[in-house]
Short mmCIF file of C-alpha atoms (C1' of nucleotides) in Angstrom, two decimals:
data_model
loop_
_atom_site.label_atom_id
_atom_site.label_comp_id
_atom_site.label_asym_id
_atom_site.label_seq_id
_atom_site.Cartn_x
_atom_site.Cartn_y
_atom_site.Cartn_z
CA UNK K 30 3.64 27.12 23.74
CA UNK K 31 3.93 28.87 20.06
CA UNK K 32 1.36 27.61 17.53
CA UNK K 33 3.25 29.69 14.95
CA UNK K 34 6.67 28.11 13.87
CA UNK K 35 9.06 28.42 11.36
CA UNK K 36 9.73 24.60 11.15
CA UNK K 37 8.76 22.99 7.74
CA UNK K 38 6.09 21.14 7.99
CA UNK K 39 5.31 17.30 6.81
CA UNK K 40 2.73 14.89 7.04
CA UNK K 41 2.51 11.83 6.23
CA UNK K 42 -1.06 10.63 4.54
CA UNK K 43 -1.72 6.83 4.78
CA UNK K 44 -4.95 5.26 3.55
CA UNK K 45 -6.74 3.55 6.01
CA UNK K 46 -7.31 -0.57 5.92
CA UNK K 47 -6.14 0.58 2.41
CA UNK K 48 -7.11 -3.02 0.68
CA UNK K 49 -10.04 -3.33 2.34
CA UNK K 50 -11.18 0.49 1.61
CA UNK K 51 -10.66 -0.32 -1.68
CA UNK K 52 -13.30 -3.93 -1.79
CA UNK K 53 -15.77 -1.56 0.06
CA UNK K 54 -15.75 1.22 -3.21
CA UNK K 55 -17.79 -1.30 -4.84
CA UNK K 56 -19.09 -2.84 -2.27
CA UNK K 57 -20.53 -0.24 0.23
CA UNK K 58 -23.06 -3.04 1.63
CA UNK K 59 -19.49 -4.02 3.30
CA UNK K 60 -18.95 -0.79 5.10
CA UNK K 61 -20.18 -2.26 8.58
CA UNK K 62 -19.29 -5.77 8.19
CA UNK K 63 -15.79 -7.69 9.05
CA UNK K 64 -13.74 -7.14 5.46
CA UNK K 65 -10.49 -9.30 5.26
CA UNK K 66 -8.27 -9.63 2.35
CA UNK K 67 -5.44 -12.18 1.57
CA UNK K 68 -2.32 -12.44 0.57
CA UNK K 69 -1.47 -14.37 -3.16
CA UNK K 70 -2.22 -17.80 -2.55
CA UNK K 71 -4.92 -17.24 -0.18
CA UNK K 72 -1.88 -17.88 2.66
CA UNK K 73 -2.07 -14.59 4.91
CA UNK K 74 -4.65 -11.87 6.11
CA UNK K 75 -2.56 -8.84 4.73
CA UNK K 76 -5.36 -5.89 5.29
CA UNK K 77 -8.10 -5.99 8.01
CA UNK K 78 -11.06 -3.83 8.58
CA UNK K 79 -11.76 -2.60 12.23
CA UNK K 80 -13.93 -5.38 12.74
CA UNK K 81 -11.55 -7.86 11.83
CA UNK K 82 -9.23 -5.57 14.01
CA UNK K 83 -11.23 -6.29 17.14
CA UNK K 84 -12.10 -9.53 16.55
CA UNK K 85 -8.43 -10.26 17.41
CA UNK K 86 -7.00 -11.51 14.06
CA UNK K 87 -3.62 -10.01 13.38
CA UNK K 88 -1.31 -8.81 10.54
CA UNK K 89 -0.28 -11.78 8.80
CA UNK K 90 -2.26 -14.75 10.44
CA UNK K 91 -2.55 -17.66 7.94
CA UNK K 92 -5.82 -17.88 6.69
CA UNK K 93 -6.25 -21.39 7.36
CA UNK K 94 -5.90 -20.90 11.27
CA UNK K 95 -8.39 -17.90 11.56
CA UNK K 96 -11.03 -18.43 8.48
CA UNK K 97 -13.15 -20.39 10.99
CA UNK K 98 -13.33 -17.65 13.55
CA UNK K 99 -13.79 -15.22 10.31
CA UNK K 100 -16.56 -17.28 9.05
CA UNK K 101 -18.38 -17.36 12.34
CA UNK K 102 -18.00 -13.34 12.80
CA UNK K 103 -20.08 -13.05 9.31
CA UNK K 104 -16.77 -12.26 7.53
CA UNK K 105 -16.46 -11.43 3.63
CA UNK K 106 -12.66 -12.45 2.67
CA UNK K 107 -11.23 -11.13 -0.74
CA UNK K 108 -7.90 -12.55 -2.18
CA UNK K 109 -5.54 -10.15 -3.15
CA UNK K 110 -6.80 -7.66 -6.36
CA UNK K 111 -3.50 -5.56 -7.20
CA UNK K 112 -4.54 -4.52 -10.14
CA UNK K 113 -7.56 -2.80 -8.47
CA UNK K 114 -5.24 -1.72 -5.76
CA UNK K 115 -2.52 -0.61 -7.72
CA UNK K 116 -5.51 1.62 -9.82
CA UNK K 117 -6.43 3.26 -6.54
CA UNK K 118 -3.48 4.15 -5.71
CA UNK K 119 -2.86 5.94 -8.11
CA UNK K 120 -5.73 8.08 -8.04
CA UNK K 121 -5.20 9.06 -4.07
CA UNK K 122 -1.98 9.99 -5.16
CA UNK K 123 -2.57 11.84 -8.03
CA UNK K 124 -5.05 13.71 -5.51
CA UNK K 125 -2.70 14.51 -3.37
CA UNK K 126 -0.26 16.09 -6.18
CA UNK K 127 -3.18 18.48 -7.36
CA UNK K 128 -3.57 20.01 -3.64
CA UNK K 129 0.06 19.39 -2.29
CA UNK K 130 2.96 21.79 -3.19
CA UNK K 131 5.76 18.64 -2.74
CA UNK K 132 4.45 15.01 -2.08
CA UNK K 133 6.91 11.68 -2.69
CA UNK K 134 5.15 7.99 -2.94
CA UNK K 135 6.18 5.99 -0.18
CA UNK K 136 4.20 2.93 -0.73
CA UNK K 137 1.18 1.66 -2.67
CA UNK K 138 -1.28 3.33 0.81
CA UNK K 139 1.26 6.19 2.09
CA UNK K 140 2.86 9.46 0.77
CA UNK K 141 5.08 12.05 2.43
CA UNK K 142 3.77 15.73 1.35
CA UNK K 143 4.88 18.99 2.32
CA UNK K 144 2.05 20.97 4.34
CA UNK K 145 1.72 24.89 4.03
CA UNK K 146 0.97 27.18 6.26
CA UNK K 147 2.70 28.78 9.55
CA UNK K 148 0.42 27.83 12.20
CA UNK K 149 -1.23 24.44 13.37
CA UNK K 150 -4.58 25.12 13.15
CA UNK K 151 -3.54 26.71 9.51
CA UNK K 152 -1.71 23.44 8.25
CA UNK K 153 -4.95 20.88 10.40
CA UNK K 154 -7.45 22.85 8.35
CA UNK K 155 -5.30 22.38 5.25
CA UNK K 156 -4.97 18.61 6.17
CA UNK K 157 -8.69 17.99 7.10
CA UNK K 158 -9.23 19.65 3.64
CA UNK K 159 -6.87 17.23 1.49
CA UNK K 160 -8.83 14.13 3.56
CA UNK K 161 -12.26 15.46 2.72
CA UNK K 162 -11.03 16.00 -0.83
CA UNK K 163 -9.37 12.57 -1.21
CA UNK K 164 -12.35 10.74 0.42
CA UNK K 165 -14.78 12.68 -2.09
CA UNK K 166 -12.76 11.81 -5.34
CA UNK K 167 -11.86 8.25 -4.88
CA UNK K 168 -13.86 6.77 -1.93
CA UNK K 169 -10.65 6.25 -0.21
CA UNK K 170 -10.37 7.25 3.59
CA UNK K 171 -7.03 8.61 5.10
CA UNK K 172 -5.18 9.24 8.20
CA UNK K 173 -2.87 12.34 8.33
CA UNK K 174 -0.08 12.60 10.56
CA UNK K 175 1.68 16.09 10.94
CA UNK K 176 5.09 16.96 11.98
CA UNK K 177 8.89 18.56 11.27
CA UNK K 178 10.26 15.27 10.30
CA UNK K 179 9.18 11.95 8.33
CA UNK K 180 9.78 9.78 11.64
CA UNK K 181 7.87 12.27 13.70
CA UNK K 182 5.32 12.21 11.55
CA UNK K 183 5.04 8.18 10.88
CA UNK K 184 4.52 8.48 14.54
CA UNK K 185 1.96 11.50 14.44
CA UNK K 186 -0.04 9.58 11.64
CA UNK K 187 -0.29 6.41 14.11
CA UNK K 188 -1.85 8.36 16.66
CA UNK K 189 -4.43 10.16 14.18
CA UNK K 190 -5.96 6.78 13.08
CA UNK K 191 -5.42 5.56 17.00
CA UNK K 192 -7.39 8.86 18.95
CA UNK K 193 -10.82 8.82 18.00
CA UNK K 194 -11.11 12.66 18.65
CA UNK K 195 -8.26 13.19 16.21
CA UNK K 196 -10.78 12.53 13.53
CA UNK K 197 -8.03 11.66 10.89
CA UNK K 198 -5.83 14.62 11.99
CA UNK K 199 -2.97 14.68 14.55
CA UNK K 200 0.08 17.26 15.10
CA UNK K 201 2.87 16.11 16.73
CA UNK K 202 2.88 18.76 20.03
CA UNK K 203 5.69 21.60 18.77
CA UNK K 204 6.01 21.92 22.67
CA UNK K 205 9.18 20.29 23.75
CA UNK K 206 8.17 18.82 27.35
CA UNK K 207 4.51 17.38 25.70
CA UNK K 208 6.48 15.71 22.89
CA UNK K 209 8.85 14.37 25.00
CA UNK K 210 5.50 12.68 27.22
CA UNK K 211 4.21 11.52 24.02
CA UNK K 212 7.69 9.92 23.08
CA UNK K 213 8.40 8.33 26.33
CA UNK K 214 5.11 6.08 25.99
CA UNK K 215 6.34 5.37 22.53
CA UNK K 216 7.82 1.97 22.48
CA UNK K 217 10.75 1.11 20.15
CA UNK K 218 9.48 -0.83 18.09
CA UNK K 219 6.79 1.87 17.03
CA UNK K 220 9.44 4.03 15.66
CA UNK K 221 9.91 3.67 11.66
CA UNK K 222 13.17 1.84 10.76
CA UNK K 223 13.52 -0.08 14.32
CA UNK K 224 12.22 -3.44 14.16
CA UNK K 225 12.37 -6.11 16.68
CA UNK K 226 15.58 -7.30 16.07
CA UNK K 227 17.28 -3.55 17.03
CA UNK K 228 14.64 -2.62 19.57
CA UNK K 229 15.99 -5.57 21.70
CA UNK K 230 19.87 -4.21 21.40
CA UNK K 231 18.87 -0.96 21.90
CA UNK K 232 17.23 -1.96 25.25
CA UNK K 233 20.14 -3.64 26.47
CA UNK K 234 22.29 -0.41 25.90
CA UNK K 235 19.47 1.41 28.20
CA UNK K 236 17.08 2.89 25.98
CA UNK K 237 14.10 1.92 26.32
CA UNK K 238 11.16 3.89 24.18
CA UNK K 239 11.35 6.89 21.81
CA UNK K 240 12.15 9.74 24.42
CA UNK K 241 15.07 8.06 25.25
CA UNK K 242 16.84 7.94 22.23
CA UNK K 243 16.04 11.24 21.71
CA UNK K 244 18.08 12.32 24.30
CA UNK K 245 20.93 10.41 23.50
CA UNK K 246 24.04 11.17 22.63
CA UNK K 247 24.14 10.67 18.35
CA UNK K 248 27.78 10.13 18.19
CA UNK K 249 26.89 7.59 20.79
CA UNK K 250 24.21 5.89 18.88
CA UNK K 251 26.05 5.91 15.85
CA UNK K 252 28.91 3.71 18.36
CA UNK K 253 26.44 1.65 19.42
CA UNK K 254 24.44 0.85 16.10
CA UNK K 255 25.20 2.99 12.55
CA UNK K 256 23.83 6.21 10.89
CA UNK K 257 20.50 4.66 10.02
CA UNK K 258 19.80 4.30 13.55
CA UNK K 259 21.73 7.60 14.41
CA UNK K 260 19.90 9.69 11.83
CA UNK K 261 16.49 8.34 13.26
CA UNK K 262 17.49 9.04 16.38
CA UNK K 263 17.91 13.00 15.39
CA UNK K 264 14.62 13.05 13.45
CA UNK K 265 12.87 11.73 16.79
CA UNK K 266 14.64 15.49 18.27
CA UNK K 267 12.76 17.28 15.21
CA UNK K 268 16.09 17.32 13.39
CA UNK K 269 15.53 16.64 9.56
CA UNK K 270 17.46 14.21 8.29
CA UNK K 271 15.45 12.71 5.60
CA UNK K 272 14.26 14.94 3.19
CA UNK K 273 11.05 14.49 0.69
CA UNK K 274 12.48 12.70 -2.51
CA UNK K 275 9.90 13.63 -4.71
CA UNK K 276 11.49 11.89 -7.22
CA UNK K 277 13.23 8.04 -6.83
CA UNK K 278 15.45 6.67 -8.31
CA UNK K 279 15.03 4.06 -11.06
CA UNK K 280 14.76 0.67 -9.61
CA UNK K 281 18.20 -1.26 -9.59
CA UNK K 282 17.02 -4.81 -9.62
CA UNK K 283 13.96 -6.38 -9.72
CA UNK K 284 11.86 -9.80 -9.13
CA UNK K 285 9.08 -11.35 -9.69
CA UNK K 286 7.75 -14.94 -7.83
CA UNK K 287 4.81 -16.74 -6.14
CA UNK K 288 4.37 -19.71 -4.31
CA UNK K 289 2.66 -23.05 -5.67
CA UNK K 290 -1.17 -23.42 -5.47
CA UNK K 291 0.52 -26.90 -4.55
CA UNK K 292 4.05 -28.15 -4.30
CA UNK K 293 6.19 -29.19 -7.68
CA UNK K 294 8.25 -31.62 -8.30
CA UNK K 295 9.29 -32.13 -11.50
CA UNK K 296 11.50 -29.84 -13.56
CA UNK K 297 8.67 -29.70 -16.60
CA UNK K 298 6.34 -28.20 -13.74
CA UNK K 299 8.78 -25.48 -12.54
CA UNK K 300 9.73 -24.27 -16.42
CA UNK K 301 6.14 -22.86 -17.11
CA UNK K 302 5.92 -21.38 -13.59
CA UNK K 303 9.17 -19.83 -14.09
CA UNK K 304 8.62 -18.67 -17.54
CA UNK K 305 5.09 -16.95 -16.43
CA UNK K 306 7.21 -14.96 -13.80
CA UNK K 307 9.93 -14.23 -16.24
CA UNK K 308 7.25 -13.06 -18.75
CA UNK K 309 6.22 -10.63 -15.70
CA UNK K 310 9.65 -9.32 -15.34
CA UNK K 311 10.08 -8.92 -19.17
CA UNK K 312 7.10 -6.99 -19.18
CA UNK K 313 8.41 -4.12 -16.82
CA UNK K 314 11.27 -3.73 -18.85
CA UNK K 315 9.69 -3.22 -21.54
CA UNK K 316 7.56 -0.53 -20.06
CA UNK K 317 10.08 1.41 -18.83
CA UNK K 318 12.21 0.88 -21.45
CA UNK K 319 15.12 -0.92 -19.48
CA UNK K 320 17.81 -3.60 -20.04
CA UNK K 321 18.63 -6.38 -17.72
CA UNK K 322 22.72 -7.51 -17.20
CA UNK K 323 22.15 -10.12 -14.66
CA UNK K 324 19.73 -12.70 -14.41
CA UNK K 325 19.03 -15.16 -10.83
CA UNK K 326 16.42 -17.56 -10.41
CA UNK K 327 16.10 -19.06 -7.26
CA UNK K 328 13.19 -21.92 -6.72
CA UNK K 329 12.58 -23.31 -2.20
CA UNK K 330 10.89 -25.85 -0.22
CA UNK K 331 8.48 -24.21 2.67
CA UNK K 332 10.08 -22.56 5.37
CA UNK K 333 7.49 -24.27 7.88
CA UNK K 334 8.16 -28.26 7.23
CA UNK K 335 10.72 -29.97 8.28
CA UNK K 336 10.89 -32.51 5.59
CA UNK K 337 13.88 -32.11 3.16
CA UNK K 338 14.48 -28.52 3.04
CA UNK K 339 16.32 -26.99 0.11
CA UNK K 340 16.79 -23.25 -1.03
CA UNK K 341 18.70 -23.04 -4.07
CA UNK K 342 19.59 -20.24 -6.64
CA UNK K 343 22.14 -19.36 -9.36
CA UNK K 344 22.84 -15.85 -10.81
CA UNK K 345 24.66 -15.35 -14.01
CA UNK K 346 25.80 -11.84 -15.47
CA UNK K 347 24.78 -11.50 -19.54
CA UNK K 348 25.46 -8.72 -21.95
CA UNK K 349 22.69 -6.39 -21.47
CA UNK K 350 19.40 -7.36 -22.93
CA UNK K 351 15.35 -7.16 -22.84
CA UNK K 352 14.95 -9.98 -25.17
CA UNK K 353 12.49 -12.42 -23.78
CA UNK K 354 13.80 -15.80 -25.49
CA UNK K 355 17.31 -14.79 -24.55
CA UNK K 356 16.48 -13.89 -21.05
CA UNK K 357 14.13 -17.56 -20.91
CA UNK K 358 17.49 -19.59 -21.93
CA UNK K 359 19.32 -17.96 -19.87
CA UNK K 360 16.63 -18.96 -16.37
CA UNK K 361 16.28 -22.23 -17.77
CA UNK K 362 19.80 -23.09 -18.17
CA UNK K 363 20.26 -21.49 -14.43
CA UNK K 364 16.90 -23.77 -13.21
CA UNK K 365 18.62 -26.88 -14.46
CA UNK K 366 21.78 -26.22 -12.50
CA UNK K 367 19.82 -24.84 -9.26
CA UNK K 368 17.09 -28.26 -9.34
CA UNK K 369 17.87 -30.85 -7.25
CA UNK K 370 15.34 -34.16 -7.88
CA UNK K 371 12.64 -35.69 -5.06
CA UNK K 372 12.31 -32.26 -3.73
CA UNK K 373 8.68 -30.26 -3.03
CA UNK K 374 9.20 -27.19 -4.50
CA UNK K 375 6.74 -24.54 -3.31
CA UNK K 376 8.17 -21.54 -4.80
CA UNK K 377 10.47 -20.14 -7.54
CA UNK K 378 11.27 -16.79 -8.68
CA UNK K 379 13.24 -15.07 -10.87
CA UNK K 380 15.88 -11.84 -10.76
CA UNK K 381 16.64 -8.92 -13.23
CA UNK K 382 19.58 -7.30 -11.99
CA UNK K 383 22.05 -4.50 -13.04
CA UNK K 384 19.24 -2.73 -14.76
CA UNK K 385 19.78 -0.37 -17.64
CA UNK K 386 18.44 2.17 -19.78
CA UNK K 387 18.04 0.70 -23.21
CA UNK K 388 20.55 2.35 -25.54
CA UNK K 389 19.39 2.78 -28.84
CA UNK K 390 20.04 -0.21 -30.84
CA UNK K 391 23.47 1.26 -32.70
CA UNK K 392 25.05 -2.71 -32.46
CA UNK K 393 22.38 -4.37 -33.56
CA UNK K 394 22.99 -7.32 -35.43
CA UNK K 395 20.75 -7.80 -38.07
CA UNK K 396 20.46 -11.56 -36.95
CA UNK K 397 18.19 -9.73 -34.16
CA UNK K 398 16.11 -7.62 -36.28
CA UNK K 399 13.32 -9.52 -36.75
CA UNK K 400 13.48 -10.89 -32.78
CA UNK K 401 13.59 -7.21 -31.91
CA UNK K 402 10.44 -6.53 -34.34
CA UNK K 403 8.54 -9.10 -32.90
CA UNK K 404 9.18 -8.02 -28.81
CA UNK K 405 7.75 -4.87 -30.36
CA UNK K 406 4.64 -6.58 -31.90
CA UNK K 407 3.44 -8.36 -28.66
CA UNK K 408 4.47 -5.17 -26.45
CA UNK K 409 2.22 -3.59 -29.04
CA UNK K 410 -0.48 -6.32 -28.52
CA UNK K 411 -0.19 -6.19 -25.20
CA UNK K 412 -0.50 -2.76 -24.06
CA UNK K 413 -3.94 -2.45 -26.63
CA UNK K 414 -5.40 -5.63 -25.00
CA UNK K 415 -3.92 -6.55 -21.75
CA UNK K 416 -1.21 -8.78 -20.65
CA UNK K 417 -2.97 -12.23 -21.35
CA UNK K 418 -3.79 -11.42 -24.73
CA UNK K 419 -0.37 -13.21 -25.90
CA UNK K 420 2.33 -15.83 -23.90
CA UNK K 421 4.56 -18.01 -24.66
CA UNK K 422 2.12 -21.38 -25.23
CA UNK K 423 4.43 -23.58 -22.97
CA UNK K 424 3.80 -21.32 -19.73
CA UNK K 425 -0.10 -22.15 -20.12
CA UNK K 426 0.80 -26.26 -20.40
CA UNK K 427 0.43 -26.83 -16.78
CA UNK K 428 -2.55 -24.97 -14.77
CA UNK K 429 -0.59 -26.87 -12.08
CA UNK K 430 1.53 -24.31 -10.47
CA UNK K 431 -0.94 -21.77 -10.63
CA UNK K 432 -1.70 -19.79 -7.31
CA UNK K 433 -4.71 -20.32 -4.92
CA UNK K 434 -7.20 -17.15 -5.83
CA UNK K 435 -10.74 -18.28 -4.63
CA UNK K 436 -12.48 -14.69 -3.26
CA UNK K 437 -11.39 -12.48 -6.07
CA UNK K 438 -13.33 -9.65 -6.66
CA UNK K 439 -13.72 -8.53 -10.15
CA UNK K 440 -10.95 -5.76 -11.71
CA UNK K 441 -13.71 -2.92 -11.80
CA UNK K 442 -11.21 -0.51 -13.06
CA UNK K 443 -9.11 -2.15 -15.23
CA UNK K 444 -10.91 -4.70 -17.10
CA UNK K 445 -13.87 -3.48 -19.53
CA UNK K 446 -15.53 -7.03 -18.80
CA UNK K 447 -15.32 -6.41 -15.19
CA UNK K 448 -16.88 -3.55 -15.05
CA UNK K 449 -19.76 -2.66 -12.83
CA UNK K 450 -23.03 -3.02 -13.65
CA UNK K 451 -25.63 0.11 -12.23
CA UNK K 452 -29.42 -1.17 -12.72
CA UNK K 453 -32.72 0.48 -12.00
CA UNK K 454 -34.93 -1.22 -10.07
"C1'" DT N 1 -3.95 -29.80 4.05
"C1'" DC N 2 -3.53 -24.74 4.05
"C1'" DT N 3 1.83 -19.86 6.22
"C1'" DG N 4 2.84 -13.34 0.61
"C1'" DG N 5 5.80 -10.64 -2.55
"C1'" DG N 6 8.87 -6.89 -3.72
"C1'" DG N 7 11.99 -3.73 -2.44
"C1'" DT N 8 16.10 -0.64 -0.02
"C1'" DC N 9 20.09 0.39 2.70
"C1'" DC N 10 24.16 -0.64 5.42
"C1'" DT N 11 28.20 -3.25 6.94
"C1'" DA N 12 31.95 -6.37 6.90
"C1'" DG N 13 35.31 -8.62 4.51
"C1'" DG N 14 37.99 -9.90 0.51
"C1'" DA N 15 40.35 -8.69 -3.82
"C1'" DC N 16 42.95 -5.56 -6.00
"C1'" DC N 17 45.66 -1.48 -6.88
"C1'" DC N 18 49.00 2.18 -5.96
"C1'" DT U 9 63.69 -10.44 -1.48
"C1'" DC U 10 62.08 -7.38 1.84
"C1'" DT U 11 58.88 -3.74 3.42
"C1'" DG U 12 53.29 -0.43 4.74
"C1'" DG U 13 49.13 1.76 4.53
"C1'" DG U 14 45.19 3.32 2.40
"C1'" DG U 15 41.65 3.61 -1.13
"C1'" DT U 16 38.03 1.51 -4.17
"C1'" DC U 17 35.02 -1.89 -5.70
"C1'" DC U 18 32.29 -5.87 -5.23
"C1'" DT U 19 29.52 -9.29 -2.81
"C1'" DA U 20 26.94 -11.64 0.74
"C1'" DG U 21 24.14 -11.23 4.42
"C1'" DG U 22 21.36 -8.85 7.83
"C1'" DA U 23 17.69 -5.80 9.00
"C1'" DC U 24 13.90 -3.30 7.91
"C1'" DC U 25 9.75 -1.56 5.35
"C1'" DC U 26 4.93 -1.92 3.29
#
DNA sequence: TCTGGGGTCCTAGGACCC
DNA sequence: TCTGGGGTCCTAGGACCC
């Protein structure tokens, strides 16, 4: 077996329980008791700590089946903080850029990041170094996964949080007969990109874990299923397929939406709902400086009664624009025509497609001058005092819409008035 | 009673053009 | 009026991810 290699090296670095690492910062009384946190709207457990873990509550569980059992195991349950998660995040990862020659953001908990070194035990020391380092500086533990390719090394990073003696750190083997053992106990479904749904076919065509698709025949996989699954499959070989995109792309489209603290009716209930989630969307443009051409909103009953059910939406493609009152006529008008009466609405949403950089403003009419002057004022507002400091007075009318949040913890980060308080005793 | 939100990528099929 | 094949673009829907 060679522990030097000439194969690039990747890891993937994924916070652990990364919501409920981030409660326990200011909380370290939590750090040995059950931490759960919930989705918006109180509806799902979305991050668990290893308590919760072995208590038997998994991914996704509405909270209203398993708070009892929580409750009884001594449980403290947060609803979802994204502002304080989003805040974190963004110090692990701007951790990982000081000590990393090449890292891309994956996700709000995970980066890809390019590992020096020639040898293992060169590029584990360099690993256990970055977790130390991004432990010390923002309280936030991570798992480290290393290997030649990003799928290898999704896979790597699930057995460095699952092998206590990994401490943090595992290496996929370089060794081609103790990769393929660890591959052939690797079910399907464990490989990134395969979910249920393709695991199943994939069986039925004779494959049935990791090692096995490995060895198969690419041009046969691509047959069988497409290049997604076929470029996966060559990655699982140690084949790189996907590189590091340090860099992504702007975002094409984007949405914002949340279900009903309780269901809605009435179309003069689902216009301020709307308009708060349109004000969201607005917002983002206006940070990043982008024009929408294409506007959906689309407003459902609950997928789990089986009352009337109704999904309806209705897109409509506008000259490009990031003006908020043109934008709001525009989802209104397409909420009127989507709205059918004696329905229980328990979400709505709305769409900003065929996004744009703004152009500078060489057409513009001087009707819009003063419109354009004012965006600028409560951007202006807003970015000195927060989001809530101005919005448009009809999207406050009705508190009725407004999500379930009843374990928040406080913004520490992001909020002056949140702040922690240190005293002396 | 109570069940999240925000994305990407690929494919198939239709419209249209040369 | 008859005749063919191939390319591009767009959209809807499926699958997957965190």
């Amino acid at each position: 077996m060679s522990s030097t290699s000439s194969e690039p090296c990747l890891a993937l670095v994924d916070c652990n329980n990364f919501y409920v690492s981030c409660e326990r910062v200011f909380r370290p009384d939590l750090a040995k008791v059950p931490v759960a946190v919930l989705s918006n709207n109180d509806g799902c457990v979305i991050a668990r700590s290893e308590e919760v873990k072995q208590l038997g509550v998994a991914m996704g569980t509405p909270y209203f089946q398993c708070g009892p059992e929580l409750r009884r195991a001594g449980a403290v349950v947060f609803s979802s903080n994204y502002p304080l998660y989003g805040d974190f995040s963004q110090r692990v990862m701007q951790t990982l850029e000081a000590q990393c020659p090449r890292v891309e953001r994956y996700s709000i908990d995970e980066a890809f990041v390019e590992i020096p070194g020639s040898e293992q035990t060169e590029r584990e020391a360099f690993a256990r170094q970055l977790r130390e380092r991004v432990l010390r500086d923002t309280g936030i533990p991570v798992s480290i996964g290393l290997a030649p390719t990003k799928v290898l090394a999704k896979l790597a990073n699930r057995q460095a949080k699952r092998r206590k003696e990994a401490a943090g750190i595992w290496s996929m083997p370089d060794d081609p007969e103790i990769r393929q053992q660890q591959l052939s106990v690797t079910p399907l479904t464990d490989i990134w990109g395969i979910g249920r749904r393709w695991a199943r076919r994939l069986e039925t065509e004779g494959w049935q874990n990791a090692a096995d698709l490995a060895a198969a025949d690419p041009a046969m996989i691509r047959l069988v299923a497409n290049v997604v699954l076929q470029r996966i499959a060559l990655e699982l070989r140690g084949e790189p397929c996907l590189s590091l995109e340090e860099t992504s792309p702007p975002p094409r489209s984007l949405v914002r939406s949340r279900s009903f603290g309780q269901p809605l009716y009435q179309l003069t209930e689902l216009r301020p709902a709307l308009g708060r989630y349109l004000q969201r969307g607005w917002e983002h443009l206006r940070r990043h400086h982008l024009r929408a051409s294409g506007i959906q909103v689309f407003l459902h009953t609950s997928r789990f009664h089986r009352e009337v059910r109704y999904f309806g939406s209705r897109q409509a493609v506008i000259e490009p624009t990031d003006d908020l009152w043109e934008l709001q006529r525009c989802a209104f008008a397409l909420l009127q025509q989507a709205y059918r009466s004696g329905v229980a609405y328990t979400r709505c949403g709305v769409m900003l497609f065929g996004l744009e950089p703004d152009q500078p403003s060489w057409n513009m009419d001087t009707a819009w001058q003063p419109r354009a002057e004012l965006q600028q004022a409560i951007t202006g507002l807003q970015q000195r005092w927060g989001r809530n400091v101005l919005q448009l007075a009809h999207t406050l009318t009705a508190a009725k819409g407004l999500p379930l949040q009843q374990h928040r913890s406080p913004r520490y980060t992001t909020q002056w008035s949140e702040l922690p308080v240190i005293g002396l005793h």
